[in-house]
Coordinates of C-alpha atoms in Angstrom, one line a residue:
Chain X
M271 CA -27.4 9.5 34.9
G272 CA -25.7 11.0 32.2
I273 CA -25.9 10.3 28.3
Q274 CA -22.5 9.0 28.5
E275 CA -23.5 6.5 31.4
Q276 CA -26.8 5.6 29.8
Y277 CA -25.1 5.0 26.4
R278 CA -22.3 2.7 28.1
S279 CA -25.1 1.0 29.9
E280 CA -27.2 0.3 26.7
A281 CA -24.3 -0.8 24.7
A282 CA -23.5 -3.2 27.3
G283 CA -27.1 -4.7 27.0
L284 CA -26.5 -5.0 23.5
L285 CA -23.2 -6.5 23.5
S286 CA -24.4 -9.0 26.2
S287 CA -27.4 -9.6 24.4
G288 CA -26.2 -10.5 21.2
A289 CA -27.9 -7.7 19.3
V290 CA -24.8 -6.1 18.4
K291 CA -21.6 -7.8 17.6
L292 CA -19.2 -4.6 18.0
V293 CA -19.7 -1.0 19.6
I294 CA -17.9 1.7 17.8
G295 CA -17.3 4.9 20.2
F296 CA -14.9 7.6 21.5
G297 CA -12.4 6.5 24.2
E298 CA -9.7 9.0 25.9
G299 CA -6.7 10.2 23.8
S300 CA -3.0 10.8 23.9
T301 CA -3.8 13.8 25.8
V302 CA -6.5 15.3 28.0
E303 CA -8.6 17.2 25.1
R304 CA -8.1 14.2 22.3
R305 CA -11.0 11.7 21.7
R306 CA -9.9 8.6 19.7
P307 CA -12.3 5.8 17.9
V308 CA -12.1 2.6 20.2
F309 CA -14.0 -0.7 19.2
V310 CA -15.7 -2.5 22.1
R311 CA -16.7 -6.3 21.8
T312 CA -17.6 -7.0 25.4
P313 CA -19.6 -5.6 28.0
A314 CA -16.8 -4.8 30.4
E315 CA -15.0 -2.8 27.6
T316 CA -18.0 0.0 27.6
E317 CA -16.3 1.7 30.4
R318 CA -13.9 2.9 27.7
L319 CA -16.6 4.9 26.3
V320 CA -16.3 8.7 26.5
L321 CA -19.0 10.5 25.2
D322 CA -18.4 14.7 25.4
G323 CA -17.8 17.7 23.5
G324 CA -14.9 16.2 22.0
C325 CA -16.3 13.5 19.9
V326 CA -16.6 15.2 16.7
A327 CA -15.2 12.6 14.3
N328 CA -17.7 10.7 12.2
L329 CA -17.4 7.0 12.9
S330 CA -19.5 6.0 10.3
T331 CA -16.1 5.4 8.1
Y332 CA -15.2 2.6 10.2
L333 CA -18.7 0.6 9.3
L334 CA -17.1 0.0 5.8
T335 CA -13.8 -1.8 6.9
E336 CA -14.0 -5.0 4.7
G337 CA -15.9 -7.5 5.9
L338 CA -17.1 -6.3 8.9
L339 CA -20.8 -6.1 7.9
S340 CA -20.7 -9.0 5.7
D341 CA -21.9 -11.8 8.5
G342 CA -25.0 -10.3 8.7
K343 CA -24.5 -9.1 12.3
S344 CA -25.5 -5.5 13.9
V345 CA -22.9 -2.9 15.0
A346 CA -23.6 0.1 17.3
V347 CA -22.2 3.3 16.2
F348 CA -21.8 6.9 18.2
L349 CA -22.7 9.7 15.4
K350 CA -23.7 13.1 15.3
P351 CA -26.3 14.1 12.8
D352 CA -23.5 14.1 9.7
G353 CA -22.7 10.7 10.7
I354 CA -26.6 9.6 10.1
R355 CA -26.7 11.2 6.9
S356 CA -23.7 9.4 6.0
I357 CA -25.3 6.2 6.8
N358 CA -28.3 7.1 4.6
I359 CA -26.1 7.8 1.7
L360 CA -23.9 4.3 2.3
A361 CA -27.7 2.9 2.2
A362 CA -28.7 4.8 -1.0
E363 CA -25.2 3.8 -2.5
A364 CA -26.0 0.2 -1.6
Q365 CA -22.8 0.1 0.7
L366 CA -24.5 -0.9 3.5
N367 CA -27.8 -2.2 5.2
P368 CA -29.1 0.0 7.4
E369 CA -31.0 -2.5 9.6
Q370 CA -27.1 -3.5 10.6
V371 CA -26.5 -0.4 12.0
V372 CA -27.5 0.4 15.7
I373 CA -27.1 4.2 16.3
F374 CA -26.4 5.8 19.7
G375 CA -27.0 9.3 18.2
F376 CA -25.8 12.6 19.7
D377 CA -25.6 16.8 18.8
I378 CA -22.8 18.8 20.3
E379 CA -23.8 22.3 21.1
E380 CA -21.7 25.0 22.7
G381 CA -19.6 21.9 23.7
Q382 CA -22.4 20.4 25.7
V383 CA -23.8 17.0 24.3
R384 CA -27.5 15.9 23.6
A385 CA -28.9 12.6 23.3
L386 CA -30.9 12.0 20.2
E387 CA -33.8 9.9 19.9
G388 CA -34.0 6.8 17.8
R389 CA -31.8 3.5 17.5
K390 CA -32.1 3.4 13.4
A391 CA -30.9 5.8 10.7
S392 CA -34.6 6.7 10.0
D393 CA -35.7 7.6 13.1
F394 CA -33.6 10.5 13.1
A395 CA -35.8 11.9 10.0
P396 CA -36.9 15.0 12.3
V397 CA -33.3 15.8 13.3
I398 CA -32.2 16.0 9.8
G399 CA -35.1 17.8 8.5
V400 CA -34.3 20.1 11.2
A401 CA -30.7 20.4 9.9
K402 CA -31.9 21.0 6.4
A403 CA -34.0 23.8 7.5
A404 CA -31.5 25.5 9.5
G405 CA -29.0 25.6 5.6
L406 CA -25.4 24.9 5.0
S407 CA -23.4 26.5 7.9
A408 CA -23.7 30.1 8.1
E409 CA -20.1 30.0 9.4
L410 CA -18.3 28.2 6.4
Q411 CA -20.7 30.6 4.0
K412 CA -18.8 33.5 5.4
E413 CA -15.9 32.2 5.1
A414 CA -16.5 31.2 1.5
E415 CA -17.8 34.5 0.6
L416 CA -14.5 36.1 1.3
L417 CA -13.2 33.8 -2.1
D418 CA -16.1 34.8 -3.9
Q419 CA -15.2 38.2 -3.8
I420 CA -11.8 37.9 -5.1
S421 CA -11.3 37.7 -8.7
A422 CA -11.1 34.5 -10.4
A423 CA -7.3 34.9 -11.1
E424 CA -6.6 35.6 -7.3
R425 CA -8.7 32.6 -6.5
F426 CA -7.0 30.2 -8.7
E427 CA -3.7 31.6 -7.0
Y428 CA -5.0 30.9 -3.6
W429 CA -6.0 27.1 -4.2
K430 CA -2.7 26.5 -6.2
D431 CA -1.1 28.2 -3.1
Q432 CA -3.0 26.0 -0.8
F433 CA -2.8 23.1 -3.2
S434 CA 1.1 23.3 -3.3
K435 CA 1.1 22.0 0.6
C436 CA -0.4 19.0 -0.2
I437 CA 1.7 15.5 -0.1
K438 CA -0.9 13.3 -1.2
C439 CA -1.0 11.3 1.8
Y440 CA -4.7 11.1 1.3
A441 CA -5.6 11.3 4.8
C442 CA -8.6 13.5 3.8
R443 CA -9.8 10.0 1.6
Q444 CA -9.1 7.7 4.0
V445 CA -10.9 9.6 6.6
C446 CA -13.7 10.0 4.4
P447 CA -16.8 7.4 4.6
M448 CA -17.9 8.5 1.3
C449 CA -14.3 7.6 -0.3
Y450 CA -14.9 3.8 -0.2
C451 CA -13.5 2.6 -3.6
R452 CA -11.6 -0.3 -2.7
R453 CA -9.0 1.1 -5.6
C454 CA -9.2 4.6 -5.7
I455 CA -8.8 6.0 -9.4
V456 CA -5.4 7.6 -8.1
D457 CA -4.4 4.0 -7.5
V458 CA -5.4 2.7 -11.0
N459 CA -1.7 2.3 -12.5
Q460 CA -2.6 0.2 -15.3
P461 CA -2.5 2.8 -17.3
Q462 CA -1.7 5.5 -14.4
W463 CA -4.8 7.4 -15.0
V464 CA -4.1 10.0 -12.5
N465 CA -0.3 11.3 -12.1
T466 CA 1.0 10.0 -8.2
S467 CA 3.6 13.0 -8.3
S468 CA 2.8 15.5 -5.7
H469 CA 3.5 18.8 -8.0
T470 CA 1.3 21.6 -9.0
L471 CA -0.7 20.0 -11.6
G472 CA -0.6 16.2 -9.8
N473 CA -1.9 18.2 -6.5
F474 CA -4.7 19.9 -9.0
E475 CA -5.4 16.5 -10.3
W476 CA -6.1 15.1 -7.0
N477 CA -7.9 17.6 -5.1
I478 CA -10.6 18.3 -7.9
V479 CA -11.1 14.8 -8.3
R480 CA -12.1 14.4 -5.1
A481 CA -14.2 17.7 -4.8
F482 CA -16.2 16.0 -7.8
H483 CA -16.3 12.9 -6.1
L484 CA -17.9 14.4 -3.2
A485 CA -20.3 16.5 -4.8
G486 CA -23.8 15.8 -3.8
R487 CA -22.4 13.1 -1.5
C488 CA -20.1 15.3 1.4
V489 CA -21.8 15.9 5.0
A490 CA -19.6 18.3 5.9
C491 CA -18.6 16.5 9.2
G492 CA -15.0 18.2 8.3
G493 CA -12.7 14.8 8.8
C494 CA -10.5 15.8 5.7
D495 CA -10.7 19.2 6.9
R496 CA -9.1 18.0 10.7
S497 CA -7.5 15.3 9.1
C498 CA -5.5 17.2 6.6
P499 CA -1.6 17.6 7.8
V500 CA -1.1 20.4 6.0
N501 CA -4.0 22.6 6.8
I502 CA -5.5 22.8 3.2
P503 CA -8.8 24.4 3.6
L504 CA -11.0 21.3 2.4
R505 CA -13.9 22.6 4.1
L506 CA -14.5 25.3 1.4
I507 CA -13.9 23.3 -1.3
N508 CA -16.7 20.8 0.1
H509 CA -19.2 23.8 1.2
R510 CA -19.4 25.2 -2.4
M511 CA -20.1 21.6 -4.0
A512 CA -22.8 21.4 -1.5
K513 CA -24.0 24.9 -2.4
E514 CA -24.4 24.2 -5.9
V515 CA -26.2 21.0 -5.6
L516 CA -28.6 22.7 -2.9
D517 CA -29.2 25.8 -5.3
A518 CA -29.3 23.7 -8.4
F519 CA -31.5 20.6 -7.2
D520 CA -32.7 21.5 -3.8
Y521 CA -30.8 18.2 -3.0
Y522 CA -29.3 17.9 0.5
A523 CA -27.2 14.9 1.1
G524 CA -28.2 12.0 3.4
E525 CA -31.9 12.9 3.9
C526 CA -33.2 9.6 3.9
A527 CA -31.6 5.8 2.4
E528 CA -34.1 6.1 -0.2
Q529 CA -32.6 9.3 -1.8
K530 CA -31.5 9.1 -5.2
P531 CA -27.4 9.9 -5.6
V532 CA -28.1 13.6 -7.1
L533 CA -25.1 13.1 -9.8
A534 CA -26.7 10.0 -10.8
T535 CA -30.5 10.9 -11.5
F536 CA -32.2 13.0 -14.0
R537 CA -35.3 15.1 -13.8
Q538 CA -37.3 16.8 -16.4
D539 CA -37.0 20.2 -14.5
D540 CA -33.1 19.9 -13.8
P541 CA -31.4 23.6 -14.7
E542 CA -29.6 23.1 -17.7
T543 CA -27.7 26.4 -17.7
F544 CA -24.1 25.2 -18.2
I545 CA -25.1 23.1 -21.4
L546 CA -24.9 25.7 -24.3
Chain B
M72 CA 33.5 32.1 28.3
T73 CA 31.8 31.4 24.7
R74 CA 30.6 32.8 22.0
I75 CA 27.4 34.6 21.9
L76 CA 25.3 35.4 18.8
P77 CA 23.0 38.3 19.8
K78 CA 18.9 37.8 18.9
N79 CA 19.7 41.5 17.8
R80 CA 22.2 41.2 15.4
L81 CA 20.4 38.2 13.2
D82 CA 19.4 40.3 10.3
D83 CA 23.5 41.0 9.9
C84 CA 24.1 37.5 10.4
I85 CA 21.5 36.6 7.7
A86 CA 22.8 38.8 5.3
A87 CA 26.6 38.1 6.1
W88 CA 25.5 34.1 5.0
R89 CA 23.6 35.5 2.1
S90 CA 26.7 37.7 1.2
A91 CA 29.0 34.7 1.4
G92 CA 26.5 32.5 -1.1
F93 CA 24.6 31.0 0.9
S94 CA 20.7 30.5 1.1
V95 CA 19.5 31.0 4.4
L96 CA 16.2 28.5 5.0
A97 CA 14.4 29.2 8.4
P98 CA 11.1 27.9 10.1
V99 CA 8.1 30.1 8.8
R100 CA 4.6 30.4 9.2
R101 CA 2.7 30.8 5.8
S102 CA -0.6 29.8 4.5
D103 CA -1.2 28.2 7.6
L104 CA 1.5 25.9 7.7
S105 CA 4.9 26.0 9.2
R106 CA 7.8 24.5 7.2
F107 CA 11.3 25.6 6.3
E108 CA 11.8 28.1 3.4
E109 CA 14.4 30.5 2.4
V110 CA 14.2 34.0 4.4
E111 CA 15.5 37.2 4.1
R112 CA 15.1 38.4 7.3
S113 CA 14.8 37.7 10.9
E114 CA 11.2 39.0 11.5
D115 CA 10.1 36.1 9.0
M116 CA 11.3 33.4 10.7
A117 CA 9.1 31.5 13.8
L118 CA 11.8 30.2 16.1
D119 CA 9.3 30.0 18.8
L120 CA 7.6 27.1 17.3
V121 CA 8.4 23.7 19.6
L122 CA 8.6 21.9 16.0
T123 CA 7.7 22.6 12.1
E124 CA 4.7 20.8 11.1
R125 CA 6.8 19.8 8.1
T126 CA 10.1 18.5 7.8
I127 CA 13.6 19.8 6.6
K128 CA 14.0 15.9 5.0
D129 CA 11.4 17.9 2.2
H130 CA 14.7 20.0 1.6
F131 CA 16.9 16.8 0.9
F132 CA 14.2 14.0 -0.4
P133 CA 11.3 16.2 -1.7
Q134 CA 8.1 14.8 -2.4
T135 CA 8.2 14.8 -5.8
E136 CA 11.8 14.5 -7.8
P137 CA 12.7 14.6 -11.6
L138 CA 15.3 12.1 -12.2
I139 CA 15.9 11.7 -16.0
K140 CA 14.1 13.3 -19.1
Y141 CA 14.0 10.9 -21.8
S142 CA 13.2 10.7 -25.2
I143 CA 12.5 7.8 -27.6
K144 CA 13.5 8.3 -31.1
K145 CA 13.3 5.2 -33.9
H146 CA 16.9 3.5 -32.9
D147 CA 18.0 4.9 -29.9
I148 CA 16.8 6.5 -26.6
D149 CA 17.7 9.8 -25.2
T150 CA 18.2 10.3 -21.5
Q151 CA 19.2 13.5 -19.7
E152 CA 20.0 13.2 -15.9
M153 CA 18.5 15.9 -13.8
V154 CA 20.7 16.0 -10.8
P155 CA 19.9 19.2 -8.8
P156 CA 22.4 21.7 -8.8
E157 CA 25.1 22.5 -5.8
R158 CA 23.5 24.8 -4.2
K159 CA 25.1 26.2 -0.6
R160 CA 22.1 26.2 1.9
V161 CA 22.0 27.2 5.8
F162 CA 19.0 25.9 7.6
F163 CA 18.8 27.8 10.8
G164 CA 16.7 27.2 13.8
V165 CA 16.5 23.2 12.9
R166 CA 15.5 20.6 16.2
P167 CA 17.6 18.4 17.2
C168 CA 15.2 15.8 16.2
D169 CA 14.8 16.8 12.8
A170 CA 18.7 17.3 12.3
S171 CA 18.9 14.0 13.8
G172 CA 16.7 12.7 11.2
L173 CA 19.2 13.7 8.4
A174 CA 22.1 11.6 9.9
I175 CA 19.9 8.7 10.5
D176 CA 18.8 8.5 6.7
D177 CA 22.9 9.4 5.6
P178 CA 23.5 5.8 5.5
L179 CA 20.7 4.4 3.8
F180 CA 21.1 7.0 1.1
G181 CA 24.8 6.0 0.8
W182 CA 25.0 2.1 1.3
D183 CA 24.7 0.4 -2.2
Y184 CA 25.1 3.4 -4.0
R185 CA 25.8 6.6 -3.3
D186 CA 22.5 8.5 -4.0
E187 CA 23.5 11.5 -5.5
Y188 CA 20.1 13.2 -5.6
W189 CA 20.5 13.2 -1.5
F190 CA 24.0 13.9 -1.4
K191 CA 24.4 16.8 -3.3
R192 CA 22.0 18.6 -1.2
R193 CA 23.2 17.3 1.8
D194 CA 27.1 18.0 1.0
N195 CA 26.0 21.5 0.6
A196 CA 24.1 22.0 3.6
V197 CA 24.9 23.2 6.9
I198 CA 22.6 22.3 10.2
V199 CA 22.1 25.3 12.8
T200 CA 20.4 23.5 15.6
I201 CA 18.5 25.3 18.0
A202 CA 18.2 23.2 21.5
C203 CA 14.7 22.7 22.6
T204 CA 13.5 24.8 25.9
T205 CA 9.8 23.8 25.2
S206 CA 8.3 20.5 24.4
D207 CA 4.8 19.1 23.7
D208 CA 2.4 16.0 24.7
F209 CA 4.2 14.2 21.9
C210 CA 7.7 15.3 21.7
M211 CA 9.7 11.3 22.5
C212 CA 13.3 12.3 21.6
S213 CA 14.2 11.4 24.9
S214 CA 12.9 7.9 24.6
V215 CA 14.5 6.8 21.8
N216 CA 18.4 7.7 23.2
L217 CA 18.3 11.4 21.9
S218 CA 17.7 14.4 23.7
P219 CA 16.2 18.1 23.5
D220 CA 19.8 19.0 22.7
S221 CA 21.3 16.6 21.0
T222 CA 24.1 17.0 18.4
K223 CA 23.3 14.4 16.3
G224 CA 23.3 15.8 12.5
S225 CA 24.1 19.2 13.2
D226 CA 26.8 21.6 12.3
V227 CA 26.0 24.3 14.5
M228 CA 24.6 23.9 17.9
L229 CA 22.8 27.1 19.3
R230 CA 21.8 27.0 23.1
P231 CA 19.1 29.6 23.8
L232 CA 20.6 32.5 26.9
Q233 CA 18.2 32.2 29.7
N234 CA 18.0 35.9 29.5
G235 CA 16.5 35.6 25.8
S236 CA 19.4 37.8 24.8
G237 CA 20.5 35.2 21.8
W238 CA 22.2 31.9 21.9
Q239 CA 25.2 30.4 22.8
V240 CA 27.2 29.0 20.0
E241 CA 29.5 25.7 19.3
A242 CA 30.7 24.4 16.4
L243 CA 30.7 20.8 15.5
S244 CA 31.9 19.9 12.6
D245 CA 34.3 21.5 9.7
R246 CA 31.3 22.9 7.9
G247 CA 30.3 24.3 11.0
N248 CA 33.4 26.2 11.5
A249 CA 33.7 27.3 8.2
L250 CA 30.1 28.7 8.9
L251 CA 31.2 30.7 11.5
G252 CA 33.8 32.6 9.4
P253 CA 31.0 34.9 7.7
I254 CA 29.6 36.0 11.2
S255 CA 33.0 36.1 13.1
S256 CA 32.5 40.2 14.2
I257 CA 28.7 39.8 14.9
L258 CA 29.7 36.8 17.3
K259 CA 30.7 38.2 20.5
E260 CA 32.4 36.4 23.8
G261 CA 30.4 36.1 26.7
S262 CA 29.6 34.0 29.8
D263 CA 25.5 34.2 30.1
A264 CA 23.7 31.4 31.5
T265 CA 22.0 29.1 28.7
A266 CA 18.4 28.5 29.5
S267 CA 17.3 25.1 30.6
T268 CA 16.7 22.7 28.1
A269 CA 13.3 21.2 28.0
S270 CA 12.2 17.9 30.0
V271 CA 10.8 15.6 28.0
P272 CA 9.3 12.7 30.0
V273 CA 10.6 8.9 28.5
R274 CA 7.7 7.5 27.4
F275 CA 8.5 4.1 26.6
D276 CA 11.6 1.4 27.1
V277 CA 13.0 1.4 23.6
D278 CA 15.3 -1.5 24.8
K279 CA 12.3 -3.6 25.7
V280 CA 10.8 -3.0 22.5
M281 CA 13.8 -3.8 20.2
A282 CA 14.1 -7.2 22.1
W283 CA 10.3 -8.0 21.5
L284 CA 10.4 -7.2 18.1
A285 CA 13.6 -9.2 17.4
D286 CA 11.8 -12.2 19.1
P287 CA 10.4 -14.3 16.0
A288 CA 7.2 -15.1 18.1
S289 CA 6.3 -11.2 18.3
F290 CA 5.9 -11.3 14.1
E291 CA 2.6 -13.1 14.2
S292 CA 1.2 -11.7 17.7
H293 CA -2.6 -10.7 17.8
F294 CA -0.7 -7.5 19.4
W295 CA -0.7 -6.1 15.7
K296 CA -4.2 -6.3 14.9
E297 CA -5.7 -4.5 18.3
I298 CA -3.1 -1.7 18.1
S299 CA -3.6 -0.8 14.4
V300 CA -7.8 -1.5 14.6
R301 CA -8.5 2.0 14.3
C302 CA -5.5 2.9 11.6
I303 CA -7.2 4.5 8.2
G304 CA -4.5 3.6 6.3
C305 CA -3.7 7.2 5.1
G306 CA 0.6 8.2 4.5
S307 CA 0.4 11.2 7.3
C308 CA 2.6 9.5 9.9
T309 CA 5.1 8.6 7.0
F310 CA 5.3 11.6 5.0
L311 CA 5.7 13.9 7.9
C312 CA 8.4 11.8 9.4
P313 CA 12.0 13.1 9.5
T314 CA 13.3 9.7 8.6
C315 CA 10.4 7.9 6.4
H316 CA 12.6 7.5 3.1
C317 CA 10.4 5.1 0.6
F318 CA 9.6 6.2 -2.6
D319 CA 8.2 5.2 -5.9
I320 CA 9.8 5.6 -9.5
Q321 CA 7.1 6.7 -12.2
D322 CA 7.7 8.2 -15.9
E323 CA 5.2 10.6 -17.0
G324 CA 4.8 12.0 -20.3
D325 CA 3.9 10.1 -23.6
T326 CA 5.1 7.3 -25.8
Y327 CA 8.1 9.0 -26.8
T328 CA 9.2 11.8 -24.2
G329 CA 8.7 12.4 -20.7
I330 CA 10.4 12.5 -17.2
R331 CA 11.4 9.8 -14.8
R332 CA 10.1 11.0 -11.2
K333 CA 11.0 9.9 -7.5
N334 CA 7.8 10.4 -5.6
W335 CA 7.2 9.6 -2.1
D336 CA 5.7 6.4 -1.4
S337 CA 4.4 4.9 1.7
C338 CA 3.9 1.7 3.8
S339 CA 0.9 2.2 4.9
F340 CA -0.7 2.3 1.3
P341 CA -2.1 -1.0 0.1
M342 CA -0.7 -0.5 -3.5
F343 CA 2.9 -0.3 -1.7
T344 CA 3.5 -3.9 -1.9
M345 CA 1.1 -4.9 -4.4
H346 CA 2.3 -7.7 -6.8
T347 CA 1.3 -7.7 -10.8
S348 CA 0.0 -10.5 -10.0
G349 CA -2.9 -9.2 -7.5
H350 CA -1.0 -11.0 -4.7
N351 CA -0.4 -8.5 -1.9
P352 CA 2.1 -9.8 1.0
R353 CA 0.6 -7.0 3.4
N354 CA -3.0 -7.2 2.6
T355 CA -4.2 -5.8 5.9
Q356 CA -3.8 -2.5 7.7
S357 CA -2.5 -4.5 10.8
T358 CA 0.5 -6.2 8.7
R359 CA 1.2 -2.7 7.4
W360 CA 1.6 -1.2 10.9
R361 CA 3.8 -3.7 11.7
Q362 CA 6.2 -3.1 9.2
R363 CA 6.9 0.3 9.8
I364 CA 7.5 -0.7 13.3
M365 CA 9.5 -3.1 12.7
H366 CA 11.5 -1.6 9.5
K367 CA 12.3 1.3 12.5
F368 CA 13.1 -0.4 15.5
N369 CA 14.5 -3.6 14.2
Y370 CA 15.4 -4.0 10.4
Y371 CA 16.7 -0.8 10.1
R372 CA 18.7 -1.1 12.8
G373 CA 19.9 -4.5 12.1
K374 CA 21.3 -2.9 8.7
F375 CA 22.4 0.6 10.3
G376 CA 22.9 0.0 14.0
V377 CA 20.5 2.8 14.6
N378 CA 16.6 3.2 15.1
S379 CA 14.8 4.8 12.2
C380 CA 13.3 7.4 14.4
S381 CA 14.4 10.6 16.3
G382 CA 11.4 10.9 18.3
C383 CA 10.1 14.4 16.9
G384 CA 6.5 12.6 17.3
R385 CA 4.7 13.9 14.4
C386 CA 3.1 10.8 13.9
T387 CA 1.1 11.2 16.8
R388 CA 0.6 14.7 16.8
Q389 CA -1.3 15.1 13.3
C390 CA -2.3 11.8 13.3
P391 CA -6.1 12.0 12.3
V392 CA -7.3 9.2 14.7
D393 CA -4.6 9.6 17.1
M394 CA -2.4 6.5 16.5
G395 CA 1.3 7.0 16.5
I396 CA 4.4 5.1 17.0
T397 CA 4.4 6.0 20.5
E398 CA 1.1 4.4 21.6
T399 CA 2.6 1.2 20.1
L400 CA 5.8 1.4 21.7
Q401 CA 4.4 1.9 25.3
A402 CA 2.0 -0.5 24.6
I403 CA 5.4 -3.0 23.9
T404 CA 6.8 -1.9 27.0
N405 CA 3.6 -2.6 29.0
L406 CA 3.6 -6.0 27.1
T407 CA 6.8 -7.3 28.3
K408 CA 6.5 -5.8 32.1

């Protein structure tokens, strides 16, 4: 039995026993290659679940749907290691109780799906340990270094050009499990702290606000980058922020549910190189 | 015999229009994004794209636009209108769906008052459309009573020749005819066969959809919750839509001076309908998605006699969670089988 069939059958079992009220997984999309999130509530519907190399989205975002977990019942969700790290961060930030989340863990290597052992977020500590030891994505690092090689003025022009494409659709925010604020700072309008205008200044404001709020919280799932309808390379910004917190504080976001948020904690030996 | 624009004379064509005082805008791919921008040479054009990621609507109804400058003095307020300058522009290589989008929005911008910001640009633009010979899995013009060679909204129609050497030229309006003046020596007579247009399958039954939407019982149908459950509530589909036209007015500045701007807004956002009291009549994503569909295929038709969708398919093509108008309208079509 392949992993897809195994998880389908387990999902059906969890639903019929009432252990979970909902399974959030992947299903067929509007084209042969596309996979889309599906929400399964009955054992019969588990037939719709698909698990293959196209299932790249981080579905943990949906766990924060208003009211979903407030009845104390459990929900099962298909997650890769990045999504499992998101669960740990959301638990650390008191946004969900990890005991209510049953995880169908998997990883994708060279287009092939591999099952990960465990059902609770804490079961996956070894997997996340391996990911941390492997370091940040070498591929992204290579891409980011190209930007490090040019002058600050050239880099500014690069980002100005990229941000000029932004239309403030907020797909990057909406798809992100870390952007759970019921009212984002850009939507606070009494007073309007951040311009809603999608001009150069407004686009810089939004993208910088987003970057800082994700520092030490982003798990590099790539959701924002894939969702951006105007192809802004958001991955490079996220990668840079992740590298900063890793280098400065040896901090790898989402290691476990007990991990303290990096920007909300202080240690005596924290580097303070930027304070004059 | 018809008139032909040879592909190898495209640079002369651009030069002729530029000498006649036109800016020429065409599809380009720059900084990893396809959109319409001013071009000076044909080699900068990306005419082989099925469709640009951004629409030409952006050039008539920009994402942010200054309306007035104001300054508040002790006893009076100075205001200065910031109507865009009249600028003659040719949009070359527009797809029929994007051209139709402009025509669909015209009545809206000219309804209770004439929106100068839209019409200053519309009246000075000439739309040169190229009929589609290719399409993709998301194109759906044929489902909304349009087609890969619809002439709606176009001033000149170009049909690609089968041998790839150029386009058959047809002027569709006075503005289109006038545009062919400066290039009359470039055009030649010919009888070359035109390439067959793209075959875009009909993906839903729009008449059935409209009938179902018009039924008052449909408004509270459970259908809306089911179809929109994975919607994450971003504005990607509305902002990439060639017909979506909602906006918000914002003042930017300090207590005494500033600029009043018109910024795109989206019915997908909770803030779109939030009242000052804190009450939100559309407080769930399903009610917001219902609004989008109802507006396009029921309310807009009721007011202006046309659906507010030209079938470009961008809503599905670029949706982060693979939703879109096509899936919803297919599901409604199936409901009423």
